[in-house]
Amino acid sequence: MTTQLTITKPDDWHLHLRDGDALDTTVAFTARQFQRAIVMPNLAQPVVNTQLAAAYRQRILNARPEGNTFQPLMTLYLTNNTRVEDIRQAGESDFVYAAKLYPAGATTNSSNGVTDVSALSPVLDEMQKQDLPLLVHAEVTDPDIDVFDREQVFIDKYLVPIKKNFPELRIVLEHATTEQAIDFVLHNHLTAATLTPQHLLFNRNDLLVGGIHPHNYCLPILKRETHRKTLVNAATSGNPKFFLGTDSAPHTTNAKENQCGCAGCFTAHAAIELYAEIFDKENALDKLEGFSSFYGPDFYRLPRNQQTLTLHRESWQAPSHYPFGKQTLTPFRQQTPLQWTIK
Ligand code: NCD
Ligand code: ZN
């Protein structure tokens, strides 16, 4: 039995760090194990241009623990008002690595998102020219579409046409949750998907059976077991189109345990540990390094990290809460011991 595993230091290709006081908690957790992270732009005031991205990047760097070399990779938030010029500036900067498409109303802080995807064509055209990857929250928001079907409908209605119209545009289908998402990525050139710990570990029973489990609630929502199995197969297949993106998305304990609880699971306290457990269960620990440390930088055309990280098979339990600004945060899977640790 493998009791210790050393891999090239991983990166997180989908992360929410939030802002203000929260950065003291979030940056430290991620910087402890990841060398780089693609930082999502869905702040209360979204990061809609390169200037805002530069300022946010500096706030993140200021929150980095002493001596740590973690690098935030910034992204822009696309809106109905994004201009071709905004994309040109992002492409020419050396710290914006992608732009994110949130359909308006699809998730946390998405009210400024895009309402008409077809009107984005000039922007997508410029992204294709700049070779700036498009990151997609692939869910429709149509109230008539069942919440469990929103990803597959978005793929058919929007992603397939986008790929057809912009064949050289690199696309990451973020936090993929369905067989249809895996299928889209497998069959389309220059596309990839990030996979989260929660979608690899849990299905919708973990959200809804035996009471409602608010700390397992995220968007896209957990799906049925057949989908989870497909995601696990993709993650452990060694196919470079699938790589690590935690979607660690902290909300205060109060905002999660609420009449209208927020979507998002905080996994950054134990991210690589959770992935190790998933790969271990599949007897695929030999595939963890590619998924965590190679395929992401390869897709983003960045160098792989030089440093290493060592995981030990040793059980531990996360505390019930972590401090989060002036409030607290409840970590994902707090009630079950974790199987791997970093010393
Ligand atoms: C994310 C958040 O809270 O910012 N929430 C989530 O459920 N995943 C946004 C997102 O990625 O959808
Ligand atoms: Zn996210």
Coordinates of C-alpha atoms and ligand atoms in Angstrom, one line a residue:
M1 CA 0.0 0.0 0.0
T2 CA 1.4 3.4 -0.9
T3 CA 1.9 5.4 2.3
Q4 CA 3.6 8.4 0.8
L5 CA 3.4 10.1 -2.6
T6 CA 5.6 12.9 -4.0
I7 CA 4.3 14.8 -7.0
T8 CA 5.2 17.9 -8.8
K9 CA 3.6 20.9 -7.0
P10 CA 0.0 21.2 -8.2
D11 CA -2.0 24.3 -9.4
D12 CA -5.6 25.0 -9.0
W13 CA -7.3 26.0 -12.3
H14 CA -10.6 27.3 -10.7
L15 CA -10.6 29.1 -7.4
H16 CA -12.6 31.7 -5.6
L17 CA -10.5 33.8 -3.2
R18 CA -13.1 36.5 -2.4
D19 CA -11.7 39.9 -1.2
G20 CA -11.0 42.1 1.8
D21 CA -10.5 40.3 5.2
A22 CA -11.4 37.0 3.6
L23 CA -8.1 37.0 1.7
D24 CA -6.2 36.3 4.9
T25 CA -7.9 32.9 5.2
T26 CA -8.3 31.9 1.5
V27 CA -4.8 32.9 0.2
A28 CA -3.0 31.1 3.0
F29 CA -4.9 27.8 2.5
T30 CA -4.3 27.7 -1.3
A31 CA -0.7 29.0 -1.1
R32 CA 0.1 26.1 1.3
Q33 CA -0.3 23.5 -1.4
F34 CA -0.7 25.2 -4.9
Q35 CA 1.9 27.1 -6.8
R36 CA -0.6 28.9 -9.0
A37 CA -4.3 29.4 -9.2
I38 CA -6.8 30.7 -11.8
V39 CA -8.6 33.2 -9.7
M40 CA -12.3 33.7 -10.5
P41 CA -13.5 37.2 -11.1
N42 CA -17.0 37.1 -9.5
L43 CA -16.4 39.6 -6.7
A44 CA -19.3 41.7 -5.5
Q45 CA -17.9 44.3 -7.9
P46 CA -16.8 41.9 -10.7
V47 CA -13.3 42.1 -12.2
V48 CA -14.4 43.4 -15.6
N49 CA -11.1 44.9 -16.9
T50 CA -7.3 44.6 -16.7
Q51 CA -7.0 47.5 -14.4
L52 CA -9.3 45.9 -11.8
A53 CA -7.5 42.6 -12.3
A54 CA -4.2 44.3 -11.5
A55 CA -5.5 45.8 -8.3
Y56 CA -7.1 42.6 -7.2
R57 CA -3.9 40.7 -8.0
Q58 CA -2.0 43.1 -5.7
R59 CA -4.4 42.6 -2.9
I60 CA -4.0 38.8 -3.2
L61 CA -0.2 39.1 -3.3
N62 CA -0.4 41.3 -0.1
A63 CA -2.2 38.5 1.7
R64 CA 0.4 35.9 0.8
P65 CA 2.2 34.4 3.8
E66 CA 5.8 35.6 4.2
G67 CA 8.2 33.9 1.9
N68 CA 5.5 32.1 -0.1
T69 CA 5.8 32.3 -3.9
F70 CA 2.2 31.5 -4.8
Q71 CA 1.1 33.2 -8.1
P72 CA -2.5 34.3 -8.7
L73 CA -3.4 34.0 -12.4
M74 CA -6.1 36.6 -13.1
T75 CA -9.3 36.4 -15.2
L76 CA -11.8 38.9 -16.5
Y77 CA -15.5 38.7 -15.9
L78 CA -17.5 39.0 -19.2
T79 CA -20.6 41.2 -19.2
N80 CA -22.9 42.6 -21.9
N81 CA -20.6 45.7 -21.9
T82 CA -17.3 44.0 -22.4
R83 CA -15.5 45.6 -25.3
V84 CA -13.1 44.2 -27.8
E85 CA -10.6 46.7 -26.4
D86 CA -10.9 45.1 -22.9
I87 CA -10.0 41.7 -24.4
R88 CA -7.0 43.2 -26.3
Q89 CA -5.7 44.8 -23.1
A90 CA -6.1 41.5 -21.2
G91 CA -4.4 39.6 -23.9
E92 CA -1.5 42.0 -23.9
S93 CA -1.1 42.0 -20.1
D94 CA 1.2 39.4 -18.5
F95 CA -1.2 38.6 -15.7
V96 CA -4.6 38.0 -17.2
Y97 CA -4.9 34.4 -18.4
A98 CA -8.5 33.9 -19.3
A99 CA -12.0 35.4 -19.4
K100 CA -15.0 33.9 -17.7
L101 CA -18.5 33.6 -19.0
Y102 CA -21.2 33.6 -16.4
P103 CA -24.7 33.5 -17.7
A104 CA -26.6 36.2 -15.7
G105 CA -28.1 34.7 -12.6
A106 CA -26.5 31.3 -12.9
T107 CA -24.5 31.4 -9.7
T108 CA -23.0 33.6 -6.9
N109 CA -22.3 37.2 -7.9
S110 CA -23.4 36.6 -11.5
S111 CA -26.1 39.3 -11.8
N112 CA -23.7 41.3 -14.0
G113 CA -23.2 38.2 -16.2
V114 CA -24.1 37.9 -19.8
T115 CA -27.7 37.9 -20.8
D116 CA -27.3 37.4 -24.6
V117 CA -24.5 35.0 -25.5
S118 CA -24.9 35.7 -29.3
A119 CA -24.1 39.4 -28.7
L120 CA -20.6 38.3 -27.4
S121 CA -19.4 37.3 -30.8
P122 CA -17.0 40.3 -31.3
V123 CA -15.5 39.6 -27.9
L124 CA -15.1 35.9 -28.5
D125 CA -13.6 36.6 -31.9
E126 CA -11.0 38.8 -30.2
M127 CA -10.4 36.2 -27.5
Q128 CA -9.7 33.7 -30.3
K129 CA -7.3 36.2 -31.9
Q130 CA -5.5 36.8 -28.6
D131 CA -5.5 33.1 -27.8
L132 CA -7.1 34.0 -24.5
P133 CA -9.0 31.0 -23.1
L134 CA -12.8 31.2 -22.5
L135 CA -13.8 29.7 -19.2
V136 CA -17.5 28.8 -19.0
H137 CA -20.0 28.4 -16.2
A138 CA -22.0 26.1 -18.4
E139 CA -25.6 26.3 -17.1
V140 CA -28.7 27.9 -18.6
T141 CA -30.8 30.0 -16.3
D142 CA -34.2 29.6 -17.9
P143 CA -36.6 29.0 -15.1
D144 CA -38.4 26.3 -17.2
I145 CA -35.2 24.1 -17.3
D146 CA -34.8 21.7 -14.4
V147 CA -31.8 22.5 -12.3
F148 CA -30.4 19.1 -12.9
D149 CA -30.5 19.6 -16.7
R150 CA -29.1 23.0 -16.9
E151 CA -25.5 22.0 -17.9
Q152 CA -26.5 19.7 -20.7
V153 CA -29.0 22.3 -22.1
F154 CA -26.3 25.0 -22.0
I155 CA -23.9 22.7 -23.9
D156 CA -26.3 22.1 -26.7
K157 CA -27.7 25.6 -26.9
Y158 CA -24.5 27.6 -26.5
L159 CA -21.3 25.7 -26.3
V160 CA -21.7 23.7 -29.5
P161 CA -22.4 26.8 -31.5
I162 CA -19.6 28.8 -29.9
K163 CA -17.1 26.0 -30.7
K164 CA -18.4 25.8 -34.3
N165 CA -18.1 29.6 -34.8
F166 CA -14.7 30.0 -33.1
P167 CA -12.9 26.7 -33.7
E168 CA -9.6 27.9 -32.5
L169 CA -10.9 29.4 -29.3
R170 CA -9.6 27.4 -26.3
I171 CA -12.5 26.6 -24.0
V172 CA -12.6 25.3 -20.4
L173 CA -15.9 23.8 -19.4
E174 CA -15.6 24.7 -15.7
H175 CA -16.6 22.3 -12.9
A176 CA -18.0 19.7 -15.3
T177 CA -20.8 17.6 -13.6
T178 CA -22.4 15.5 -16.3
E179 CA -21.7 12.8 -18.9
Q180 CA -22.7 15.3 -21.6
A181 CA -20.0 17.7 -20.4
I182 CA -17.3 15.0 -20.6
D183 CA -18.6 14.0 -24.0
F184 CA -18.4 17.6 -25.3
V185 CA -14.8 17.9 -24.2
L186 CA -13.8 14.5 -25.5
H187 CA -15.2 15.4 -29.0
N188 CA -14.1 19.0 -29.4
H189 CA -10.7 20.2 -30.3
L190 CA -9.0 22.8 -27.9
T191 CA -11.5 22.1 -25.1
A192 CA -10.9 20.9 -21.6
A193 CA -12.7 20.6 -18.3
T194 CA -11.9 21.2 -14.6
L195 CA -13.2 18.7 -12.1
T196 CA -14.0 19.5 -8.5
P197 CA -13.5 17.3 -5.4
Q198 CA -17.2 17.6 -4.5
H199 CA -18.4 16.4 -7.9
L200 CA -15.9 13.5 -7.9
L201 CA -16.8 12.4 -4.3
F202 CA -20.5 13.0 -4.0
N203 CA -23.8 12.6 -5.8
R204 CA -27.1 14.3 -5.1
N205 CA -28.0 11.9 -2.3
D206 CA -25.2 13.4 -0.4
L207 CA -27.1 16.7 -0.7
L208 CA -30.6 15.6 0.0
V209 CA -30.9 12.2 1.8
G210 CA -31.3 12.1 5.6
G211 CA -31.8 15.9 5.7
I212 CA -30.5 18.7 3.7
H213 CA -26.7 19.2 3.7
P214 CA -26.0 22.8 3.0
H215 CA -22.2 22.4 2.9
N216 CA -22.6 20.0 0.0
Y217 CA -24.6 22.6 -2.0
C218 CA -22.8 24.1 -4.9
L219 CA -23.5 25.0 -8.5
P220 CA -23.7 23.2 -10.8
I221 CA -25.7 21.1 -8.4
L222 CA -24.5 17.5 -7.5
K223 CA -25.9 15.0 -10.0
R224 CA -26.8 11.4 -10.0
E225 CA -24.3 8.6 -9.4
T226 CA -23.9 7.6 -13.1
H227 CA -22.6 11.1 -13.8
R228 CA -20.2 11.0 -10.8
K229 CA -18.8 7.7 -12.1
T230 CA -18.2 9.2 -15.5
L231 CA -16.4 12.2 -14.0
V232 CA -14.2 9.9 -11.9
N233 CA -13.3 7.9 -15.0
A234 CA -12.4 11.0 -16.9
A235 CA -10.3 12.4 -14.0
T236 CA -8.4 9.1 -13.6
S237 CA -8.1 8.3 -17.3
G238 CA -4.8 10.2 -17.8
N239 CA -6.5 12.2 -20.6
P240 CA -4.9 15.7 -20.5
K241 CA -8.3 17.3 -21.3
F242 CA -9.3 16.9 -17.6
F243 CA -7.5 18.6 -14.9
L244 CA -7.7 19.9 -11.3
G245 CA -9.9 22.9 -10.5
T246 CA -11.3 22.9 -7.0
D247 CA -14.0 25.6 -7.4
S248 CA -13.3 26.2 -3.7
A249 CA -16.0 28.8 -3.0
P250 CA -16.1 30.0 0.6
H251 CA -19.3 31.5 2.1
T252 CA -19.7 32.2 5.8
T253 CA -21.3 29.4 7.9
N254 CA -24.2 31.7 8.4
A255 CA -24.7 32.2 4.7
K256 CA -24.7 28.5 4.0
E257 CA -26.9 27.4 6.9
N258 CA -29.7 29.8 6.0
Q259 CA -33.3 29.9 4.7
C260 CA -31.7 30.6 1.3
G261 CA -28.3 29.1 1.6
C262 CA -25.5 30.1 -0.8
A263 CA -24.0 27.8 -3.4
G264 CA -20.3 26.9 -3.0
C265 CA -18.2 24.4 -1.1
F266 CA -15.0 25.4 0.7
T267 CA -12.4 22.7 -0.1
A268 CA -9.1 24.7 -0.1
H269 CA -8.2 23.5 3.5
A270 CA -7.7 19.9 2.1
A271 CA -7.9 20.1 -1.7
I272 CA -5.1 17.9 -2.9
E273 CA -5.8 15.6 0.1
L274 CA -9.4 15.1 -1.2
Y275 CA -8.2 14.4 -4.8
A276 CA -5.6 11.9 -3.5
E277 CA -8.4 10.1 -1.7
I278 CA -10.5 10.0 -4.9
F279 CA -7.6 8.7 -7.0
D280 CA -6.6 6.2 -4.3
K281 CA -10.1 4.7 -4.2
E282 CA -9.8 4.1 -7.9
N283 CA -6.3 2.6 -7.6
A284 CA -5.1 5.4 -9.8
L285 CA -2.7 7.3 -7.6
D286 CA -0.2 7.1 -10.5
K287 CA -2.6 9.3 -12.5
L288 CA -2.8 12.0 -9.8
E289 CA 0.3 14.0 -10.8
G290 CA -0.8 14.4 -14.5
F291 CA -4.3 15.6 -13.4
S292 CA -3.0 17.9 -10.7
S293 CA 0.3 19.2 -12.0
F294 CA 0.8 18.7 -15.7
Y295 CA -2.4 18.9 -17.8
G296 CA -3.5 22.3 -16.5
P297 CA -0.2 24.2 -17.3
D298 CA -0.1 22.3 -20.6
F299 CA -3.5 23.6 -21.6
Y300 CA -2.8 27.1 -20.5
R301 CA 0.7 26.9 -22.2
L302 CA 2.6 27.6 -19.1
P303 CA 5.6 25.8 -17.7
R304 CA 5.0 22.9 -15.3
N305 CA 6.1 23.6 -11.7
Q306 CA 9.6 22.6 -10.6
Q307 CA 8.8 22.2 -6.9
T308 CA 7.3 19.0 -5.4
L309 CA 4.7 18.2 -2.7
T310 CA 4.5 15.1 -0.6
L311 CA 1.3 13.5 0.6
H312 CA 1.2 11.0 3.5
R313 CA -1.5 8.5 4.2
E314 CA -2.5 9.7 7.6
S315 CA -6.0 10.3 8.8
W316 CA -7.0 13.7 10.2
Q317 CA -10.2 15.6 10.8
A318 CA -10.8 19.2 9.8
P319 CA -12.0 21.6 12.5
S320 CA -15.7 22.5 12.6
H321 CA -14.9 26.1 11.6
Y322 CA -12.1 28.3 10.4
P323 CA -12.0 32.1 10.9
F324 CA -13.2 34.0 7.9
G325 CA -12.9 37.7 8.2
K326 CA -15.0 38.6 11.3
Q327 CA -17.1 35.4 10.8
T328 CA -16.5 31.7 10.3
L329 CA -16.4 29.3 7.5
T330 CA -17.4 25.6 7.6
P331 CA -15.1 23.4 5.5
F332 CA -16.4 20.8 3.1
R333 CA -16.7 17.2 4.4
Q334 CA -15.9 18.3 7.9
Q335 CA -17.6 15.4 9.6
T336 CA -15.6 12.6 7.9
P337 CA -11.9 12.1 8.5
L338 CA -9.6 12.9 5.6
Q339 CA -7.3 10.1 4.5
W340 CA -4.2 12.0 3.3
T341 CA -2.2 14.8 4.8
I342 CA 0.6 17.2 3.9
K343 CA 3.2 17.7 6.6
Ligands
NCD1 C1 -19.3 29.8 -6.8 C2 -19.2 31.0 -5.8 O1 -19.7 30.9 -4.7 O2 -18.5 32.0 -6.2 N1 -20.3 28.9 -6.3 C3 -20.5 27.6 -6.6 O3 -21.5 27.0 -6.1 N2 -19.6 26.9 -7.3 C4 -19.6 30.3 -8.2 C5 -19.5 29.2 -9.2 O4 -18.4 28.8 -9.6 O5 -20.5 28.8 -9.7
ZN2 ZN -16.5 28.6 -9.3

